[in-house]
Every structure is written in structure tokens, then in C-alpha cells.
CSV table of C-alpha atoms and ligand atoms in Angstrom, one decimal:
chain,number,residue,atom,x,y,z
E,1,MET,CA,45.9,-39.8,2.8
E,2,ASN,CA,46.8,-43.6,2.9
E,3,THR,CA,44.4,-46.3,1.6
E,4,ASN,CA,42.9,-47.1,5.0
E,5,ASP,CA,42.3,-43.5,5.8
E,6,SER,CA,40.4,-42.8,2.6
E,7,VAL,CA,38.4,-46.0,3.1
E,8,LYS,CA,37.6,-44.9,6.7
E,9,GLU,CA,36.4,-41.5,5.3
E,10,TYR,CA,34.2,-43.3,2.8
E,11,TYR,CA,32.5,-45.6,5.3
E,12,GLY,CA,32.6,-43.2,8.2
E,13,LYS,CA,31.6,-39.9,6.5
E,14,VAL,CA,30.6,-40.2,2.8
E,15,LEU,CA,28.2,-43.1,3.2
E,16,GLN,CA,25.3,-42.8,5.7
E,17,SER,CA,23.4,-45.8,4.5
E,18,SER,CA,23.4,-48.4,1.8
E,19,GLY,CA,21.2,-46.1,-0.4
E,20,ASP,CA,24.3,-43.8,-0.8
E,21,LEU,CA,26.3,-46.5,-2.7
E,22,GLN,CA,26.9,-45.7,-6.3
E,23,THR,CA,27.0,-49.3,-7.5
E,24,ASN,CA,25.6,-52.6,-6.3
E,25,ALA,CA,29.0,-54.1,-5.6
E,26,CYS,CA,28.4,-53.9,-1.8
E,27,CYS,CA,25.0,-55.4,-2.0
E,28,THR,CA,23.7,-58.9,-1.4
E,29,ALA,CA,21.7,-60.3,-4.2
E,30,THR,CA,21.6,-63.9,-3.0
E,31,ASP,CA,18.2,-65.3,-2.2
E,32,THR,CA,18.1,-65.3,1.6
E,33,PRO,CA,16.7,-68.6,3.1
E,34,HIS,CA,13.4,-68.2,5.0
E,35,HIS,CA,14.9,-69.0,8.4
E,36,LEU,CA,17.6,-66.3,8.0
E,37,LYS,CA,15.0,-63.8,6.9
E,38,GLN,CA,13.4,-64.4,10.3
E,39,LEU,CA,16.7,-63.8,12.1
E,40,LEU,CA,17.4,-60.7,10.0
E,41,ALA,CA,14.1,-59.3,11.1
E,42,ASN,CA,15.4,-59.2,14.6
E,43,ILE,CA,18.2,-56.7,13.7
E,44,HIS,CA,18.0,-53.1,14.7
E,45,PRO,CA,17.0,-50.8,11.7
E,46,GLU,CA,20.0,-48.5,12.1
E,47,VAL,CA,22.4,-51.5,12.0
E,48,ALA,CA,20.6,-52.9,8.9
E,49,ALA,CA,20.6,-49.6,7.1
E,50,ARG,CA,24.4,-49.4,7.3
E,51,TYR,CA,24.9,-52.9,5.9
E,52,TYR,CA,27.3,-52.9,3.0
E,53,GLY,CA,28.0,-56.6,2.5
E,54,CYS,CA,28.0,-58.5,-0.9
E,55,GLY,CA,27.2,-62.0,0.1
E,56,LEU,CA,25.7,-64.3,2.8
E,57,VAL,CA,28.4,-65.3,5.2
E,58,ARG,CA,26.6,-68.0,7.0
E,59,PRO,CA,28.2,-71.5,6.9
E,60,ASP,CA,26.3,-74.4,8.4
E,61,LEU,CA,26.6,-75.7,11.9
E,62,LEU,CA,27.3,-72.6,14.0
E,63,LEU,CA,25.9,-73.5,17.4
E,64,GLY,CA,28.4,-72.9,20.1
E,65,MET,CA,31.1,-71.7,17.7
E,66,ARG,CA,33.7,-68.9,18.3
E,67,VAL,CA,33.4,-66.6,15.2
E,68,LEU,CA,35.5,-63.6,14.2
E,69,ASP,CA,34.1,-61.1,11.6
E,70,LEU,CA,36.8,-59.1,9.7
E,71,GLY,CA,35.5,-55.6,8.9
E,72,SER,CA,32.2,-56.0,10.8
E,73,GLY,CA,30.9,-52.5,9.9
E,74,SER,CA,27.7,-51.6,11.7
E,75,GLY,CA,27.5,-55.2,12.9
E,76,ARG,CA,24.7,-56.7,10.9
E,77,ASP,CA,26.4,-60.0,10.2
E,78,CYS,CA,27.7,-60.2,13.9
E,79,TYR,CA,24.1,-59.9,15.1
E,80,LEU,CA,22.9,-62.5,12.7
E,81,LEU,CA,25.7,-64.8,13.7
E,82,SER,CA,25.0,-64.1,17.4
E,83,GLN,CA,21.7,-65.8,17.0
E,84,LEU,CA,23.2,-68.7,15.1
E,85,VAL,CA,26.0,-69.5,17.5
E,86,GLY,CA,23.6,-69.1,20.4
E,87,GLU,CA,24.3,-68.0,23.9
E,88,GLN,CA,27.1,-70.4,24.4
E,89,GLY,CA,28.9,-69.2,21.3
E,90,TYR,CA,30.9,-66.0,20.8
E,91,VAL,CA,31.2,-63.4,18.0
E,92,LEU,CA,33.9,-60.8,17.7
E,93,GLY,CA,33.7,-58.0,15.1
E,94,VAL,CA,36.8,-56.0,14.2
E,95,ASP,CA,36.6,-52.8,12.2
E,96,MET,CA,38.8,-49.7,11.8
E,97,THR,CA,36.0,-47.1,11.3
E,98,GLU,CA,34.8,-45.4,14.4
E,99,GLU,CA,31.5,-44.3,13.0
E,100,GLN,CA,30.7,-47.9,12.0
E,101,LEU,CA,31.8,-49.3,15.4
E,102,ALA,CA,29.7,-46.7,17.2
E,103,VAL,CA,26.5,-47.9,15.4
E,104,ALA,CA,27.4,-51.5,16.2
E,105,ASP,CA,28.2,-50.8,19.9
E,106,ARG,CA,25.1,-48.6,20.4
E,107,HIS,CA,22.8,-51.6,19.9
E,108,LEU,CA,24.6,-54.3,21.8
E,109,GLU,CA,22.1,-54.2,24.7
E,110,TRP,CA,19.1,-53.9,22.4
E,111,HIS,CA,20.1,-57.1,20.6
E,112,ARG,CA,20.9,-59.0,23.9
E,113,GLN,CA,17.3,-58.3,25.0
E,114,LYS,CA,15.8,-59.1,21.7
E,115,PHE,CA,17.6,-62.5,21.5
E,116,GLY,CA,16.7,-63.2,25.2
E,117,PHE,CA,20.3,-63.8,26.2
E,118,ALA,CA,21.4,-63.4,29.9
E,119,LYS,CA,24.7,-62.0,28.7
E,120,SER,CA,25.7,-60.7,25.3
E,121,ASN,CA,27.8,-63.0,23.2
E,122,VAL,CA,29.0,-60.2,20.8
E,123,GLU,CA,31.9,-57.8,21.1
E,124,PHE,CA,33.3,-55.2,18.8
E,125,ARG,CA,36.9,-54.1,18.7
E,126,LYS,CA,38.7,-51.3,16.8
E,127,GLY,CA,41.5,-52.6,14.7
E,128,TYR,CA,43.0,-53.2,11.2
E,129,ILE,CA,42.4,-56.6,9.7
E,130,GLU,CA,45.9,-56.7,8.3
E,131,HIS,CA,47.3,-56.1,11.8
E,132,LEU,CA,45.1,-58.6,13.9
E,133,ASP,CA,48.3,-59.4,15.8
E,134,GLN,CA,47.9,-56.0,17.5
E,135,LEU,CA,44.7,-57.1,19.2
E,136,GLY,CA,46.2,-59.8,21.4
E,137,LEU,CA,43.9,-62.5,20.1
E,138,GLU,CA,45.0,-66.1,20.8
E,139,GLU,CA,46.5,-68.2,18.0
E,140,ASN,CA,44.2,-71.2,16.9
E,141,SER,CA,41.3,-69.7,18.9
E,142,PHE,CA,38.5,-69.2,16.3
E,143,ASP,CA,36.3,-72.0,14.8
E,144,ILE,CA,35.2,-69.8,11.9
E,145,ILE,CA,36.3,-66.4,10.5
E,146,VAL,CA,33.9,-64.6,8.3
E,147,SER,CA,34.2,-61.3,6.3
E,148,ASN,CA,31.7,-59.6,4.0
E,149,CYS,CA,33.0,-57.3,1.2
E,150,VAL,CA,36.0,-56.0,3.1
E,151,ILE,CA,39.2,-57.8,2.1
E,152,ASN,CA,39.2,-56.0,-1.3
E,153,LEU,CA,39.5,-52.8,0.6
E,154,SER,CA,42.7,-53.9,2.5
E,155,PRO,CA,46.0,-52.5,1.3
E,156,ASP,CA,47.7,-55.8,2.4
E,157,LYS,CA,45.4,-58.7,1.5
E,158,GLU,CA,48.1,-61.4,2.0
E,159,ALA,CA,48.6,-60.2,5.6
E,160,VAL,CA,44.8,-60.5,6.2
E,161,LEU,CA,44.8,-64.1,4.9
E,162,ARG,CA,48.0,-65.0,6.9
E,163,GLU,CA,46.5,-63.6,10.1
E,164,ALA,CA,43.2,-65.4,9.5
E,165,TYR,CA,45.2,-68.7,9.1
E,166,ARG,CA,47.1,-68.0,12.4
E,167,LEU,CA,43.9,-67.3,14.4
E,168,LEU,CA,41.8,-70.3,13.1
E,169,LYS,CA,41.7,-73.6,14.9
E,170,PRO,CA,42.9,-76.5,12.9
E,171,GLY,CA,39.9,-77.8,11.0
E,172,GLY,CA,38.4,-74.3,11.1
E,173,GLU,CA,37.6,-72.2,8.1
E,174,LEU,CA,37.6,-68.7,6.7
E,175,TYR,CA,34.2,-68.3,5.0
E,176,PHE,CA,33.9,-65.0,3.3
E,177,SER,CA,32.3,-63.0,0.5
E,178,ASP,CA,34.2,-60.5,-1.5
E,179,VAL,CA,34.6,-58.8,-4.9
E,180,TYR,CA,36.9,-60.2,-7.7
E,181,ALA,CA,37.9,-59.1,-11.1
E,182,ASP,CA,38.4,-61.1,-14.3
E,183,ARG,CA,41.8,-59.4,-14.8
E,184,ARG,CA,44.2,-57.3,-12.9
E,185,VAL,CA,42.8,-53.8,-12.2
E,186,PRO,CA,45.1,-51.0,-13.7
E,187,ALA,CA,47.0,-48.9,-11.1
E,188,GLU,CA,45.2,-45.6,-12.1
E,189,LEU,CA,41.8,-47.1,-11.1
E,190,VAL,CA,43.2,-48.4,-7.8
E,191,LYS,CA,44.0,-44.8,-7.0
E,192,ASP,CA,40.4,-43.7,-7.6
E,193,LYS,CA,38.8,-43.2,-4.1
E,194,VAL,CA,35.2,-43.8,-5.2
E,195,LEU,CA,36.0,-46.9,-7.3
E,196,TYR,CA,38.1,-48.2,-4.4
E,197,GLY,CA,35.5,-47.3,-1.7
E,198,GLU,CA,32.7,-48.9,-3.8
E,199,CYS,CA,34.7,-52.3,-3.5
E,200,LEU,CA,35.6,-52.4,-7.2
E,201,SER,CA,39.2,-51.2,-7.9
E,202,GLY,CA,40.7,-52.9,-4.8
E,203,ALA,CA,39.3,-56.2,-6.0
E,204,LEU,CA,41.8,-58.9,-6.8
E,205,TYR,CA,42.1,-60.7,-10.1
E,206,TRP,CA,40.6,-64.1,-9.2
E,207,ASN,CA,43.8,-66.1,-10.0
E,208,ASP,CA,45.9,-63.7,-8.0
E,209,PHE,CA,43.6,-64.3,-5.1
E,210,LEU,CA,43.9,-68.1,-5.4
E,211,ASN,CA,47.7,-67.8,-5.4
E,212,LEU,CA,47.7,-65.5,-2.4
E,213,ALA,CA,45.4,-67.9,-0.5
E,214,LYS,CA,47.8,-70.7,-1.3
E,215,ARG,CA,50.8,-68.7,0.0
E,216,ALA,CA,48.9,-67.9,3.2
E,217,GLY,CA,48.4,-71.6,4.0
E,218,PHE,CA,45.1,-72.4,2.3
E,219,PRO,CA,46.1,-74.6,-0.7
E,220,ASP,CA,42.6,-75.5,-1.9
E,221,PRO,CA,40.1,-72.5,-1.7
E,222,ARG,CA,36.5,-73.6,-2.4
E,223,LEU,CA,34.1,-71.4,-4.3
E,224,VAL,CA,30.6,-71.6,-2.7
E,225,GLU,CA,28.7,-69.2,-4.8
E,226,ASP,CA,29.2,-66.2,-7.2
E,227,ARG,CA,27.4,-63.7,-9.3
E,228,PRO,CA,28.5,-61.1,-11.8
E,229,LEU,CA,28.1,-57.5,-10.6
E,230,ALA,CA,25.7,-55.5,-12.8
E,231,ILE,CA,27.1,-52.0,-12.7
E,232,GLU,CA,24.5,-49.5,-14.0
E,233,ASN,CA,26.2,-46.3,-13.1
E,234,GLN,CA,27.3,-45.0,-16.5
E,235,GLN,CA,30.2,-42.8,-15.2
E,236,ILE,CA,31.7,-45.8,-13.4
E,237,LEU,CA,31.1,-48.1,-16.4
E,238,VAL,CA,33.1,-45.8,-18.6
E,239,ARG,CA,35.9,-45.8,-16.1
E,240,ILE,CA,36.2,-49.5,-15.6
E,241,GLY,CA,36.0,-50.4,-19.3
E,242,HIS,CA,35.9,-54.1,-20.0
E,243,ILE,CA,36.8,-55.3,-16.6
E,244,ALA,CA,34.2,-57.8,-15.3
E,245,PHE,CA,33.6,-57.9,-11.6
E,246,PHE,CA,32.1,-60.7,-9.5
E,247,SER,CA,30.9,-61.1,-6.0
E,248,ALA,CA,32.0,-64.5,-4.7
E,249,THR,CA,31.9,-66.5,-1.5
E,250,TYR,CA,34.9,-68.8,-0.8
E,251,ARG,CA,35.5,-71.2,2.1
E,252,LEU,CA,39.2,-71.8,3.0
E,253,PHE,CA,39.8,-74.7,5.5
E,254,LYS,CA,42.8,-74.6,7.8
E,255,LEU,CA,44.1,-78.2,7.4
E,256,ASP,CA,47.8,-79.0,7.5
E,257,GLY,CA,49.0,-80.8,4.4
E,258,LEU,CA,46.0,-80.2,2.0
E,259,GLU,CA,47.2,-80.8,-1.5
E,260,SER,CA,47.3,-78.0,-4.2
E,261,HIS,CA,45.0,-80.0,-6.5
E,262,CYS,CA,42.1,-82.4,-6.1
E,263,GLU,CA,43.8,-85.8,-6.1
E,264,ASP,CA,41.8,-89.0,-6.6
E,265,TYR,CA,42.3,-91.8,-4.0
E,266,GLY,CA,39.1,-93.6,-4.7
E,267,GLN,CA,37.5,-92.2,-1.6
E,268,ALA,CA,33.8,-91.4,-1.0
E,269,VAL,CA,31.5,-90.0,1.6
E,270,VAL,CA,27.8,-90.3,2.5
E,271,TYR,CA,25.9,-87.5,4.1
E,272,ARG,CA,23.8,-88.9,7.0
E,273,GLY,CA,21.6,-85.8,7.4
E,274,GLY,CA,21.1,-84.0,10.7
E,275,ILE,CA,22.5,-80.6,9.9
E,276,ALA,CA,19.9,-77.9,10.6
E,277,HIS,CA,18.3,-76.4,7.5
E,278,ALA,CA,20.3,-78.9,5.3
E,279,GLU,CA,18.3,-82.0,6.1
E,280,HIS,CA,18.1,-83.3,2.6
E,281,ARG,CA,21.4,-82.0,1.1
E,282,PHE,CA,24.5,-80.4,2.3
E,283,GLN,CA,26.6,-78.0,0.2
E,284,LEU,CA,30.3,-78.1,0.8
E,285,ASP,CA,30.9,-75.8,-2.2
E,286,LYS,CA,29.5,-75.0,-5.6
E,287,HIS,CA,30.5,-78.3,-7.0
E,288,HIS,CA,29.7,-80.5,-4.0
E,289,LEU,CA,26.0,-80.7,-3.2
E,290,LEU,CA,25.8,-83.9,-1.1
E,291,GLU,CA,22.4,-85.6,-1.0
E,292,LYS,CA,21.5,-87.4,2.1
E,293,GLY,CA,22.2,-91.2,1.8
E,294,ARG,CA,23.9,-91.0,-1.6
E,295,ILE,CA,27.5,-92.3,-2.1
E,296,PHE,CA,29.5,-89.3,-3.3
E,297,PRO,CA,33.0,-89.9,-4.7
E,298,VAL,CA,35.4,-87.2,-3.4
E,299,CYS,CA,39.0,-86.1,-3.8
E,300,GLY,CA,41.5,-86.4,-0.9
E,301,ASN,CA,41.1,-82.7,0.0
E,302,SER,CA,37.2,-82.8,0.2
E,303,TYR,CA,37.4,-86.0,2.2
E,304,ARG,CA,39.6,-84.2,4.8
E,305,MET,CA,37.5,-81.0,4.8
E,306,LEU,CA,34.6,-83.2,6.0
E,307,HIS,CA,36.5,-85.7,8.1
E,308,GLU,CA,38.7,-83.2,10.1
E,309,SER,CA,36.2,-80.5,10.7
E,310,ARG,CA,33.0,-79.9,12.6
E,311,PHE,CA,31.1,-81.7,9.8
E,312,ASN,CA,32.6,-85.2,10.7
E,313,PRO,CA,29.7,-86.5,12.8
E,314,TYR,CA,27.3,-86.1,10.0
E,315,PHE,CA,29.1,-88.2,7.4
E,316,ASP,CA,30.2,-91.8,6.8
E,317,PHE,CA,33.6,-92.1,5.3
E,318,PHE,CA,34.9,-94.7,2.8
E,319,GLY,CA,38.5,-95.4,1.7
E,320,ASN,CA,42.0,-94.1,2.5
E,321,THR,CA,44.9,-92.5,0.7
E,322,ASP,CA,46.9,-95.8,0.1
E,323,THR,CA,46.3,-95.9,-3.6
E,324,HIS,CA,46.4,-92.8,-5.9
E,325,TYR,CA,44.3,-92.8,-9.1
E,326,GLY,CA,45.5,-89.5,-10.6
E,327,ILE,CA,43.9,-86.1,-10.8
E,328,PHE,CA,40.2,-85.8,-9.9
E,329,GLU,CA,38.1,-85.0,-12.9
E,330,GLY,CA,36.8,-81.4,-13.0
E,331,CYS,CA,39.8,-79.9,-11.1
E,332,GLY,CA,39.7,-76.7,-13.3
E,333,SER,CA,41.9,-73.7,-13.9
E,334,THR,CA,39.8,-71.3,-15.9
E,335,LEU,CA,37.5,-68.4,-14.8
E,336,PRO,CA,35.6,-70.1,-11.9
E,337,PHE,CA,32.6,-67.7,-12.0
E,338,ASP,CA,29.4,-67.8,-14.1
E,339,LYS,CA,29.2,-64.7,-16.4
E,340,THR,CA,25.4,-64.9,-16.8
E,341,VAL,CA,23.3,-62.9,-14.3
E,342,GLN,CA,21.0,-65.5,-12.6
E,343,GLN,CA,18.6,-62.9,-11.2
E,344,PRO,CA,18.2,-59.2,-11.8
E,345,ALA,CA,20.9,-57.6,-9.6
E,346,SER,CA,19.4,-54.1,-9.9
E,347,GLY,CA,20.8,-51.1,-8.1
E,348,GLY,CA,20.0,-50.3,-4.5
E,349,CYS,CA,20.7,-52.6,-1.6
E,350,CYS,CA,18.4,-55.0,0.2
J,401,SAM,C1,31.8,-52.6,2.5
J,401,SAM,S1,31.9,-52.4,4.2
J,401,SAM,C2,31.3,-53.9,4.8
J,401,SAM,C3,30.9,-53.9,6.3
J,401,SAM,C4,30.2,-55.1,6.8
J,401,SAM,N1,31.0,-56.3,6.6
J,401,SAM,C5,28.9,-55.3,6.2
J,401,SAM,O1,28.7,-56.3,5.6
J,401,SAM,O2,28.1,-54.4,6.4
J,401,SAM,C6,33.6,-52.4,4.6
J,401,SAM,C7,33.9,-52.3,6.1
J,401,SAM,O3,35.2,-52.7,6.2
J,401,SAM,C8,35.9,-51.8,7.1
J,401,SAM,N2,37.4,-51.9,6.7
J,401,SAM,C9,37.9,-51.7,5.4
J,401,SAM,N3,39.2,-51.9,5.4
J,401,SAM,C10,39.5,-52.3,6.7
J,401,SAM,C11,40.8,-52.6,7.3
J,401,SAM,N4,41.9,-52.6,6.6
J,401,SAM,N5,40.7,-53.0,8.7
J,401,SAM,C12,39.6,-53.0,9.3
J,401,SAM,N6,38.4,-52.6,8.8
J,401,SAM,C13,38.3,-52.3,7.5
J,401,SAM,C14,35.3,-50.5,6.8
J,401,SAM,O4,35.5,-49.6,7.9
J,401,SAM,C15,33.9,-50.8,6.6
J,401,SAM,O5,33.2,-50.8,7.8
């Protein structure tokens, strides 16, 4: 049985709901903002029960956007995003497991009525995320690609990132949550079907992920948030030894010519406000929390991520790249995640 077939079996047959998971790797511990809780309450219980995500894949400014969800499962994130992109937007979910797709499809009409849309803005397609080229999707056609706890399961992660780059519009972004390890996972653990299915042993060592992303066309991946996974299952703990696992959300902008490091050109931005639910401060990533009205010095890449994307109308921009002042302070190369648990990440999914 190849990797994809054993993952299909795990998500199609072994697991019936998030309560069947043996660890909390596929579990979202992030504090969900109030307005999203309200939208999540509109999701059908069967779809919600088969949610196996590990983060909150909801970037700002989604109204009217075309979004692709890689490994959409039972469709929980697609139905959340459906409400956020609105009736003029579009959400496509791709998954390879028939049982998961059947749950997602079964409730299309239910959600259309619940959201009060004349026509559904969501579709689901069967496919492999490393072979998106087989789905006939147009190049440069999605504003945003999301994914939630899936890429670690793919046997060809570089192909997934390459395909995402091809399908994104320039200025678009891949915004996704996944599991990472603090070191390379030994081959014998990768062969373990339960550890792999639970989103642990397929996880990339974080620095291998960064290099893979760079090769796929995303030179400056931005970490948005992260948390260490608290693995309480003793049998699994014994098997994984000292490997530390993290759930992390990254955003990868498709911008031609981004530099591999944060270079300082003396540029700055000011957030003018106006982004829904980010009225007072806008978070570009973990290290860029931009308060409304405050001058914020940025590197050349951050400047471009705001200037050449859907965020442009909400910022004032200062400076150009005529003069280079060296490397931007804080452009690090050590473990990017916090090892301390911020909140009890107890077993069982939310
Ligand atoms: C951990 S679940 C996450 C599902 C969904 N994103 C969520 O948050 O509930 C992993 C999902 O990814 C799908 N998947 C895994 N590898 C895949 C691949 N190579 N191509 C397409 N789907 C895949 C599985 O079928 C499963 O539905």
C-alpha cells in the first residue's frame, strides 16, 4: 500500500470523528476570535465532527476572493471561508479521500441555505494535492490557497508547494497550518502508519521546509503563529523519543524577485486601518504587528508583501530600494517556534 492509500484508509475508514485521534496533532488549540466562533456555529455538525485541522487558516481581507483549500477533508474550513469570501467569492476544496468528500458534498445545499446565498460558492473535487495539474485548474487563478494539517501527509511536499505557486495569482499567498519537527524524523517512524496518519512522522524538519519553500518559488516564508504539540499518548511518546513537534501557520507570498533575507532599504509603512476585525492593528506575521497610525520600519520584502498584494489600499508607504543599509535586524536562522506551551493543549479536539 503506498503512502496516499494508507492515509486514505486512515481518514476514510479508521477515523470516524476527531474523537478517534490518538494525539492532539490534528487539533486546533488557537483561541478562536469571537466573530469566527459565530461563523463556525453555522457549520453542519457532521462536517464539524470530522474536522482534523491543526490551525486557523483564515487570513484577513477575504471578501470576493477565489480560494483553494488543499486537503479540504469534510469541508469545515471551506464552509467557514465560504462565509468570509461572500457570495461573490469562490472556494474550491480538493481532497483524495472519498468518505471525506462525501460528507463535504452531502451538506452543500444545507450550507447554501444557511448562509442565504442564491447559488453556492463552494465546490469540492477529488484529487491529489501533489498532482493539482491533473484537475485542469487555470494557472495564476487563485488569490489565496489554504491548507490545514495536510501537507505533512503528502509523499511529495515539494510538488505541492510548486503547484500552489503555479496556481496563485501574483501577489497572492499560500496561507497554511501544518505540523513540523525540530529535527529530521527517522525513516522507521515515517513507515509507521499511525504516526504518519496522526500527522506526526510525515512532518518536515522546519529548516527543510524553509528550503523546500524557497526552491518552490517562495523565498521568504513568514511564520504567523505556532504552538508545541503536547503529546500525551504514552505509547506514541515512547516511539517518537526526543523529537519535538510543533503546529505552525505560515504565509508564503507569490512575489517575483523577493529576496532570500530581510534586507534593509530604510523603508517604512503606516497601517491606515479599515481591515475588518483588525481595526486597531494588523498582523502580517508573528514579528509584524502593525498598529494603526504608527510608522513601522520594514525590510524590502515586507514592504512588497503589503504593497503588491490585496493589503495595499490599507497602508501608506515610505521609501524605495535606491539605498541599501545592510541586513534587517532580527532576520534569524534558529528554531523559529516557541517551545513553551502558551495554553493547555490537552487531548481531544475542539
Ligand atoms: C488531517 S486531515 C485535515 C482535513 C481538513 N483540512 C480539516 O482541517 O479538517 C487530512 C486530509 O488531507 C487529505 N489528504 C492527505 N493527503 C492528501 C493528498 N496527497 N492529496 C489530497 N488529499 C490528501 C486526507 O484525505 C484528509 O482528508
